[in-house]
Amino acid sequence: MDILLLLESSLNGALVGLMYSLVAMGIVLIYKSSSVPNLAQGAMVMLAGYVILAFSNQLGLPLWVAIPLGIVTMFIIGVGIERVALRRLAGRPIIMILMMTLGIEIFLRAGSMTIWGGTSRPLPLGISDAPLFLGPLLINRAYAVGAGVAVAMFVLLVLFFRTRIGVVLRAISDDYTAAWSVGISVERGVALSWAISAVVATIAAVLWGSVQGVDQSLALLLLKGVTVAVLGGLDSIGGALLAGILLGIVEGLASIVLDPLLGGASRELVDAAMLILTIMLRPHGLFGRHDIERV
Amino acid sequence: MTENPIEEVLTLNNVEVVYDYVSLAIKGVSLTVPKGGMVALLGANGAGKSTTLKSISGLLAAERGEVRRGEVKFQNENISGLMPQDRVKLGIAHVLEGRRVFEHLTPDENLIAASAVRSRHDAARNKDRVYSYFPRLFERRSSAAGYLSGGEQQMLAIGRALMTQPKLLMLDEPSLGLAPFLVAEIFQILSRINREEGLSVLLVEQNAIAALEIVSHGYLIESGRIVMHDTAEALKRNPDIQEFYLGGAENKNFRDIKHYRRRKRWLT
């Protein structure tokens, strides 16, 4: 087998993986600040894609205006989701909240299907199709840009969680009641985490939309996002970054090694295997927090 | 309003708390905490001590409880409708039972998180103050709080409450699961804060021996009702208290306990 082909495939895989990380970071962000596993993140990405297209195509705004408008809109939608759907569930069993996020996922998908239909629409960022050359290896330019943005987002989020407000969000995630007892407005904290996560989803939507167009299939990024988030450890942003790279490389290699044997679809199989094995062997992921038990 | 100064920082008048719309947890609790005073609320498991504190700090809502009747007054102001964070802002701090520190945060971050209702400037000053009361926390300020010892976690929980600049500090069983020398140390620090800063303290305890050493007054709560109220000295001498809460009884059996409960029902 061609070693160069393997290298090239794993390199591009790593870049795609970093773009998965971008979706995963939205999930991690909410988990890290309210202990809620958000199953609506994929649909949020899809919705953000449609929102940006609505600003650029239907209102005729240029993309550099439509994207910031999309970010603001999604921020407000994130706050709204907390206010309408989640506030009344604060302090309730996690399974109810989990089901609620699943309900939001289905609602957003069905809603966008009704409003915008099922056809795929392009979201051209103007990134050239011509590959980058790294020695003999060809690299997809769009993936490289996406990976760069993911790394930048990672740095921003890590810095954010060190600020006073970031510390407060982590405190909420640890113990709602204790947070209330010291005067933290848990509701506002959770709303903020959903809003920021919606912004991250918007950025993911821009990049993924430019790669594969905007349609319902963007919501399927949830599966990649969940796999990466779980593999990295649900509350570790750095874990999401590294797990994304790992999953991307494994996917890239699998598509070359396994696809000829299986006749395709090996990427999805590999994803499923990674998710299931993580949960079986290392439930808190590569870098997730253990629940502390003193001995 | 009249001219006389506020004598009580906290007043509960006939407070009744209901969980889930049906189950009555406390049935008409009245108590007062004088300004700058230290008061204990004693009682057995399930008597309604924690519920009483939650009715003051506003944490009932999270457990689907509500104050059905009566009023909770803080500095002569009815606070019944306020959110927990607004009560904290007014100066009510509640140290929860079982310490409940933010385990994955360091002690330093625990303190920062607890200063959400105060300015950044105040937070820095309060943190220095907390570290001066609890030097041990300063030594361990950058390891995860979940790995601190039980005593250190209790100190952190108290320090976290102090970060909110309370006028009234309520503690729910701070002695739970701690070695006696640690209980003594923590209670000494509490009296010191009470003396030096004039902080009012409402101490909920099952450990009546330790609690009655540092408070001036005590209330005894049983099955959701206050059944006794007196000075700490008088409570310590009271034969019933000695028998049931101070471990003074030599040969107690269940018939005596029944007898006691029956008698008490007549009294109240």
XYZ file of C-alpha atoms in Angstrom:
563
model
C 0.000 0.000 0.000
C 1.187 3.471 -0.822
C 2.640 5.093 2.280
C 2.159 8.544 0.780
C -1.520 7.882 0.209
C -1.905 6.795 3.829
C -0.071 9.873 5.046
C -2.123 12.171 2.897
C -5.333 10.539 3.961
C -4.517 10.723 7.655
C -3.380 14.328 7.344
C -6.602 15.394 5.650
C -8.454 13.188 8.096
C -6.886 15.067 10.979
C -8.038 18.363 9.493
C -11.590 17.081 8.991
C -11.403 15.731 12.533
C -10.619 19.202 13.809
C -13.773 20.378 12.092
C -15.654 17.646 13.956
C -14.063 19.060 17.100
C -15.786 22.327 16.386
C -19.156 20.592 16.679
C -17.963 18.637 19.703
C -16.785 21.810 21.445
C -20.342 23.103 21.437
C -21.443 19.947 23.228
C -18.535 20.096 25.667
C -19.190 23.763 26.349
C -22.737 23.107 27.525
C -21.751 20.013 29.458
C -18.885 21.812 31.157
C -21.120 24.634 32.272
C -24.359 22.882 33.137
C -23.783 19.120 33.051
C -26.309 18.749 30.253
C -25.377 16.495 27.318
C -26.796 18.480 24.415
C -28.210 16.275 21.679
C -29.426 19.298 19.720
C -25.974 20.538 18.718
C -26.170 19.027 15.233
C -29.506 20.668 14.561
C -28.116 23.941 15.910
C -25.340 23.776 13.311
C -27.895 23.105 10.590
C -30.170 25.889 11.778
C -27.255 28.322 11.853
C -26.467 27.402 8.249
C -30.021 28.165 7.176
C -30.070 31.408 9.163
C -26.940 32.651 7.438
C -28.361 31.671 4.044
C -31.586 33.465 4.892
C -29.606 36.639 5.521
C -27.422 36.280 2.436
C -29.795 34.795 -0.169
C -33.243 35.920 0.898
C -32.233 39.386 2.153
C -29.386 39.712 -0.326
C -26.731 40.679 2.210
C -23.081 39.916 1.543
C -21.656 37.007 3.529
C -19.424 39.171 5.698
C -22.596 40.826 6.995
C -24.742 37.679 6.999
C -22.311 35.687 9.147
C -22.096 38.185 12.044
C -25.877 38.611 11.850
C -26.181 34.828 11.983
C -23.957 34.732 15.059
C -26.094 37.334 16.822
C -29.318 35.552 15.842
C -28.041 32.199 17.072
C -26.867 33.781 20.338
C -30.420 34.971 20.907
C -31.842 31.587 19.927
C -29.491 29.936 22.429
C -30.753 32.197 25.207
C -34.320 31.535 24.085
C -33.908 27.765 24.236
C -32.855 27.997 27.869
C -35.678 30.335 28.739
C -38.438 28.410 26.995
C -37.392 24.793 27.244
C -34.800 24.311 29.946
C -35.441 26.750 32.780
C -38.377 24.827 34.145
C -36.275 21.669 34.122
C -33.431 23.015 36.278
C -32.807 20.618 39.117
C -34.878 17.870 37.519
C -33.446 14.455 36.638
C -30.892 14.603 33.853
C -32.832 12.113 31.731
C -35.669 14.616 31.337
C -33.268 17.310 30.210
C -31.582 14.882 27.819
C -34.935 13.994 26.272
C -35.709 17.693 26.007
C -32.537 18.307 23.987
C -33.505 15.413 21.745
C -36.918 17.009 21.331
C -35.254 20.289 20.372
C -33.148 18.445 17.814
C -36.210 16.916 16.187
C -38.095 20.201 16.344
C -35.311 22.188 14.703
C -34.931 19.639 11.942
C -38.625 19.419 11.241
C -39.017 23.194 11.459
C -36.206 23.917 9.032
C -37.540 21.251 6.671
C -40.889 23.032 6.680
C -39.435 26.486 6.163
C -36.560 25.840 3.804
C -37.279 22.423 2.315
C -34.830 19.634 1.686
C -32.704 20.854 -1.215
C -29.041 21.447 -0.562
C -27.918 25.061 -0.902
C -24.331 26.154 -1.347
C -22.689 28.483 1.131
C -19.656 29.652 -0.855
C -16.910 31.125 1.289
C -14.689 31.652 -1.703
C -12.013 29.222 -0.576
C -10.189 27.980 -3.617
C -10.667 24.357 -4.653
C -7.023 24.085 -5.584
C -5.208 21.936 -3.042
C -2.309 23.070 -0.932
C 0.927 21.234 -1.448
C 2.862 20.052 1.554
C 5.829 18.402 -0.117
C 4.279 15.575 -2.095
C 1.030 15.624 -0.080
C -2.131 17.323 -1.261
C -4.167 19.095 1.352
C -7.732 20.286 1.004
C -7.731 24.046 1.460
C -11.214 24.224 2.998
C -10.312 21.580 5.566
C -7.135 23.443 6.435
C -9.079 26.657 7.014
C -11.662 24.801 9.098
C -8.972 23.157 11.191
C -7.310 26.513 11.801
C -10.582 28.032 12.967
C -11.190 25.038 15.255
C -7.813 25.501 16.903
C -8.472 29.218 17.352
C -11.859 28.439 18.884
C -10.188 25.970 21.229
C -7.788 28.640 22.467
C -10.613 31.131 22.959
C -12.729 28.674 24.935
C -9.865 27.588 27.163
C -9.168 31.233 27.975
C -12.870 31.856 28.531
C -13.172 29.120 31.139
C -10.367 30.759 33.118
C -12.197 34.067 33.400
C -14.390 34.849 36.367
C -17.530 34.099 34.405
C -16.032 30.867 33.088
C -15.246 29.755 36.646
C -18.847 30.495 37.622
C -20.113 28.332 34.756
C -17.879 25.454 35.837
C -19.166 25.852 39.375
C -22.745 25.565 38.130
C -21.853 22.367 36.326
C -20.432 20.919 39.548
C -23.396 21.581 41.801
C -26.535 23.568 40.958
C -27.746 23.874 44.543
C -24.388 24.967 45.885
C -24.204 27.516 43.073
C -27.583 28.928 44.070
C -26.475 29.020 47.703
C -23.626 31.414 46.944
C -25.739 33.724 44.843
C -24.929 32.455 41.365
C -27.794 32.945 38.951
C -27.814 29.405 37.629
C -30.484 30.186 35.043
C -28.465 32.994 33.520
C -25.333 30.881 33.531
C -27.029 28.063 31.675
C -28.529 30.533 29.204
C -25.087 31.989 28.551
C -23.601 28.562 27.935
C -26.331 27.757 25.398
C -25.813 31.104 23.718
C -22.052 30.638 23.382
C -22.569 27.090 22.208
C -24.976 28.379 19.555
C -22.287 30.801 18.400
C -19.796 27.939 18.137
C -22.432 26.048 16.155
C -22.723 29.015 13.789
C -19.015 28.987 13.101
C -19.151 25.243 12.502
C -22.088 25.859 10.169
C -20.112 28.345 8.057
C -17.225 25.943 7.612
C -19.237 22.770 7.086
C -21.741 24.608 4.913
C -18.941 25.736 2.627
C -17.664 22.171 2.364
C -20.873 20.220 1.821
C -23.634 22.792 1.373
C -26.469 23.560 3.760
C -29.151 20.921 4.104
C -30.616 18.493 6.620
C -27.493 16.359 6.583
C -25.653 19.052 8.558
C -27.633 17.870 11.580
C -25.964 14.473 11.225
C -22.770 16.129 12.399
C -24.262 15.460 15.824
C -23.080 11.861 15.540
C -19.501 12.942 14.850
C -19.737 15.610 17.520
C -21.015 13.220 20.166
C -18.395 10.617 19.296
C -15.600 13.159 19.538
C -16.988 14.732 22.712
C -17.360 11.380 24.466
C -13.982 10.156 23.277
C -12.291 13.322 24.515
C -14.186 13.325 27.781
C -17.417 15.270 27.873
C -16.066 18.176 29.871
C -12.648 18.601 28.284
C -12.212 21.129 25.496
C -8.664 20.002 24.888
C -9.978 16.446 24.829
C -12.470 17.399 22.123
C -9.649 18.850 20.044
C -7.384 15.823 20.319
C -10.208 13.314 20.001
C -11.294 15.084 16.826
C -7.830 14.693 15.345
C -7.744 11.053 16.433
C -11.164 10.235 15.017
C -10.329 12.065 11.791
C -7.115 10.131 11.293
C -8.764 6.788 12.047
C -11.576 7.628 9.658
C -9.112 8.673 6.982
C -7.125 5.470 7.294
C -10.251 3.336 7.482
C -11.576 4.777 4.265
C -8.418 3.684 2.489
C -7.777 0.367 4.195
C -11.289 -0.898 4.904
C -13.417 0.627 2.154
C -12.049 -1.638 -0.614
C -12.714 -4.647 1.614
C -16.165 -3.671 2.821
C -17.362 -1.711 -0.146
C -17.794 1.600 1.650
C -19.376 2.986 4.779
C -16.355 2.097 6.875
C -16.163 5.673 8.252
C -19.489 5.283 10.001
C -18.550 1.855 11.283
C -15.343 3.255 12.695
C -17.250 6.097 14.354
C -19.670 3.691 15.962
C -16.854 1.441 17.112
C -14.984 4.391 18.644
C -18.072 5.589 20.503
C -19.043 2.166 21.803
C -15.512 1.201 22.784
C -14.997 4.497 24.605
C -18.101 4.007 26.653
C -17.201 0.385 27.382
C -13.535 0.868 28.189
C -13.132 4.438 29.344
C -16.487 6.060 30.095
C -14.990 9.373 31.129
C -13.092 9.604 27.866
C -9.453 10.411 27.267
C -9.315 13.595 29.301
C -12.657 13.842 31.057
C -12.970 14.452 34.749
C -13.424 11.511 37.036
C -15.984 11.887 39.673
C -13.809 12.506 42.641
C -13.984 9.944 45.364
C -11.765 10.402 48.340
C -10.451 7.298 50.039
C -41.468 52.605 60.585
C -40.556 53.348 64.157
C -37.296 54.829 65.282
C -35.991 51.901 67.268
C -32.969 50.162 65.733
C -33.320 46.741 64.164
C -32.789 44.285 66.943
C -33.327 41.125 64.977
C -31.491 40.361 61.800
C -33.803 37.441 61.077
C -37.371 36.697 62.104
C -39.487 33.723 61.133
C -43.175 33.959 61.922
C -45.196 30.760 61.753
C -43.455 29.514 58.654
C -45.013 26.492 57.061
C -43.263 24.645 54.234
C -44.823 22.176 51.857
C -42.992 19.874 49.475
C -44.660 18.758 46.255
C -47.872 20.555 47.249
C -48.732 17.906 49.811
C -46.171 16.938 52.366
C -45.862 19.341 55.233
C -42.207 19.592 56.280
C -42.333 22.351 58.883
C -45.489 23.399 60.617
C -45.381 26.916 61.889
C -41.772 27.592 62.841
C -41.056 30.900 64.557
C -37.621 31.985 65.562
C -35.431 35.062 65.708
C -31.742 35.697 65.376
C -30.580 38.886 67.120
C -28.182 41.149 65.320
C -24.644 39.958 65.985
C -25.956 36.960 67.892
C -25.247 33.258 67.625
C -28.258 30.993 67.745
C -28.506 27.229 67.428
C -31.337 25.242 65.926
C -31.133 21.749 67.358
C -33.060 18.645 66.489
C -32.879 15.083 65.252
C -32.804 13.780 61.691
C -35.806 14.822 59.677
C -37.061 17.280 62.266
C -37.122 20.104 59.718
C -33.859 21.885 60.433
C -32.585 21.935 56.866
C -36.003 22.853 55.515
C -36.089 25.819 57.874
C -32.741 27.035 56.543
C -33.832 26.548 52.945
C -36.953 28.574 53.558
C -34.634 31.408 54.579
C -32.090 31.087 51.765
C -34.712 30.435 49.100
C -33.356 27.061 48.029
C -36.719 25.346 48.484
C -37.788 25.938 44.910
C -35.073 23.659 43.578
C -36.616 20.841 45.597
C -40.172 21.706 44.700
C -40.846 23.078 48.141
C -42.576 26.332 48.960
C -43.397 28.491 51.941
C -47.124 27.994 52.230
C -47.805 30.229 55.192
C -46.021 32.619 57.515
C -43.301 35.120 56.752
C -39.540 35.241 56.629
C -38.187 38.658 57.532
C -34.596 39.690 57.057
C -33.686 43.029 58.609
C -37.387 43.755 58.946
C -38.027 43.157 55.265
C -40.220 40.335 54.039
C -38.050 38.291 51.693
C -40.446 35.484 50.885
C -40.729 36.276 47.173
C -37.045 36.786 46.452
C -34.802 34.570 44.319
C -31.849 32.900 46.094
C -29.306 35.215 44.465
C -31.204 38.297 45.647
C -31.215 36.972 49.189
C -27.479 36.371 48.967
C -27.088 39.947 47.785
C -29.012 41.139 50.839
C -26.562 39.276 53.062
C -27.922 35.794 53.713
C -25.395 32.995 53.321
C -26.294 29.331 53.566
C -23.581 26.726 54.110
C -25.196 23.544 52.859
C -25.267 20.232 54.652
C -22.558 17.883 53.457
C -20.225 20.765 52.475
C -21.045 20.637 48.754
C -17.854 22.312 47.568
C -17.338 22.650 43.808
C -15.251 19.493 43.605
C -13.607 20.006 40.246
C -12.636 23.571 40.996
C -9.676 24.547 43.121
C -10.329 26.245 46.473
C -9.250 29.491 44.846
C -11.805 29.054 42.054
C -14.451 28.003 44.588
C -13.991 31.344 46.297
C -14.042 33.274 43.019
C -17.221 31.522 41.898
C -18.839 32.466 45.199
C -18.204 36.157 44.640
C -20.621 36.406 41.724
C -22.825 38.926 43.538
C -19.916 41.127 44.643
C -17.527 43.347 42.746
C -14.139 42.164 41.599
C -12.486 44.501 44.075
C -14.492 43.152 47.005
C -13.784 39.611 45.868
C -10.037 40.092 46.134
C -10.368 41.599 49.601
C -12.767 38.901 50.797
C -10.481 36.197 49.533
C -7.591 37.537 51.600
C -9.884 37.616 54.599
C -11.008 34.010 54.099
C -7.416 32.868 53.738
C -6.496 34.680 56.945
C -9.226 32.782 58.818
C -8.362 29.496 57.144
C -4.629 29.468 56.364
C -4.873 25.794 55.494
C -7.029 26.630 52.494
C -4.347 28.981 51.247
C -1.799 26.167 51.359
C -4.064 23.973 49.276
C -5.508 26.691 47.079
C -4.578 25.121 43.756
C -5.506 21.443 44.130
C -8.990 20.209 43.214
C -11.367 20.845 46.091
C -12.726 17.304 45.818
C -9.406 16.023 47.106
C -9.349 18.144 50.241
C -9.985 16.477 53.592
C -13.428 16.687 55.147
C -12.340 19.421 57.535
C -10.744 21.444 54.773
C -13.862 21.096 52.649
C -15.978 22.382 55.520
C -13.608 25.317 55.907
C -13.893 25.956 52.188
C -17.689 25.789 52.346
C -17.663 28.372 55.143
C -15.086 30.482 53.338
C -17.184 30.345 50.197
C -20.156 31.656 52.152
C -18.008 34.443 53.617
C -17.120 35.530 50.064
C -20.696 36.745 49.660
C -20.182 39.253 52.533
C -23.057 37.917 54.613
C -24.765 39.644 57.485
C -26.297 36.341 58.506
C -24.368 33.096 58.188
C -26.453 29.925 58.348
C -24.651 26.626 58.733
C -26.286 23.261 58.217
C -24.525 20.654 60.335
C -20.973 21.815 59.876
C -19.764 19.152 62.326
C -21.127 16.269 60.261
C -18.525 13.549 59.809
C -15.659 15.554 61.274
C -13.249 14.568 64.028
C -13.995 16.306 67.361
C -10.809 18.394 67.288
C -11.757 19.702 63.839
C -15.255 20.545 65.043
C -13.715 22.479 67.910
C -11.356 24.297 65.555
C -14.105 25.246 63.120
C -16.469 26.358 65.864
C -13.706 28.497 67.379
C -13.185 30.215 64.064
C -16.926 30.787 63.790
C -17.045 32.459 67.200
C -14.066 34.547 66.241
C -15.742 35.778 63.052
C -18.898 36.434 65.039
C -16.938 38.466 67.614
C -14.689 40.373 65.251
C -17.138 41.204 62.513
C -20.451 41.148 64.330
C -21.676 38.495 61.906
C -24.950 36.916 63.018
C -24.926 33.123 62.974
C -27.703 30.565 62.809
C -26.230 27.156 63.486
C -28.157 23.989 62.724
C -26.738 21.002 64.544
C -27.375 17.504 65.714
C -24.204 17.790 67.748
C -25.863 19.733 70.565
C -22.888 19.500 72.914
C -20.576 21.352 70.574
C -23.214 23.799 69.412
C -24.372 24.860 72.872
C -20.786 25.761 73.764
C -20.630 28.651 71.334
C -24.200 29.968 70.958
C -26.116 32.240 73.296
C -29.580 30.849 72.543
C -30.994 27.671 71.161
C -34.202 26.398 69.634
C -35.234 22.782 69.639
C -37.233 21.544 66.665
C -39.143 18.263 66.518
C -41.386 17.002 63.721
C -41.493 20.413 62.109
C -42.332 22.352 65.272
C -40.265 24.411 67.661
C -40.735 22.668 70.998
C -38.296 24.558 73.164
C -36.463 27.861 73.205
C -34.043 29.039 75.858
C -30.566 30.311 76.574
C -27.715 27.921 75.933
C -27.034 27.613 79.648
C -30.604 26.671 80.466
C -30.779 24.223 77.572
C -27.631 22.511 78.763
C -29.219 22.044 82.189
C -32.580 20.896 80.870
C -33.047 17.199 81.738
C -34.867 16.369 78.496
C -32.165 17.931 76.393
C -29.548 16.145 78.453
C -31.278 12.857 77.968
C -32.073 13.036 74.288
C -29.506 15.349 72.755
C -26.505 15.401 75.033
C -26.316 11.641 75.568
C -26.865 11.943 79.296
C -29.251 9.018 79.699
C -27.827 5.885 81.220
C -30.579 3.306 80.765
C -32.926 4.642 78.147
C -35.413 2.351 76.490
C -38.119 2.846 73.930
C -40.913 3.176 76.438
C -39.240 6.261 77.894
C -38.982 7.833 74.462
C -42.654 7.214 73.813
C -43.480 8.701 77.118
C -41.420 11.743 76.302
C -43.098 12.259 72.940
C -46.536 11.968 74.503
C -45.715 14.465 77.173
C -44.334 16.878 74.655
C -47.473 16.759 72.570
C -49.401 17.946 75.587
C -46.955 20.713 76.128
C -47.120 22.162 72.640
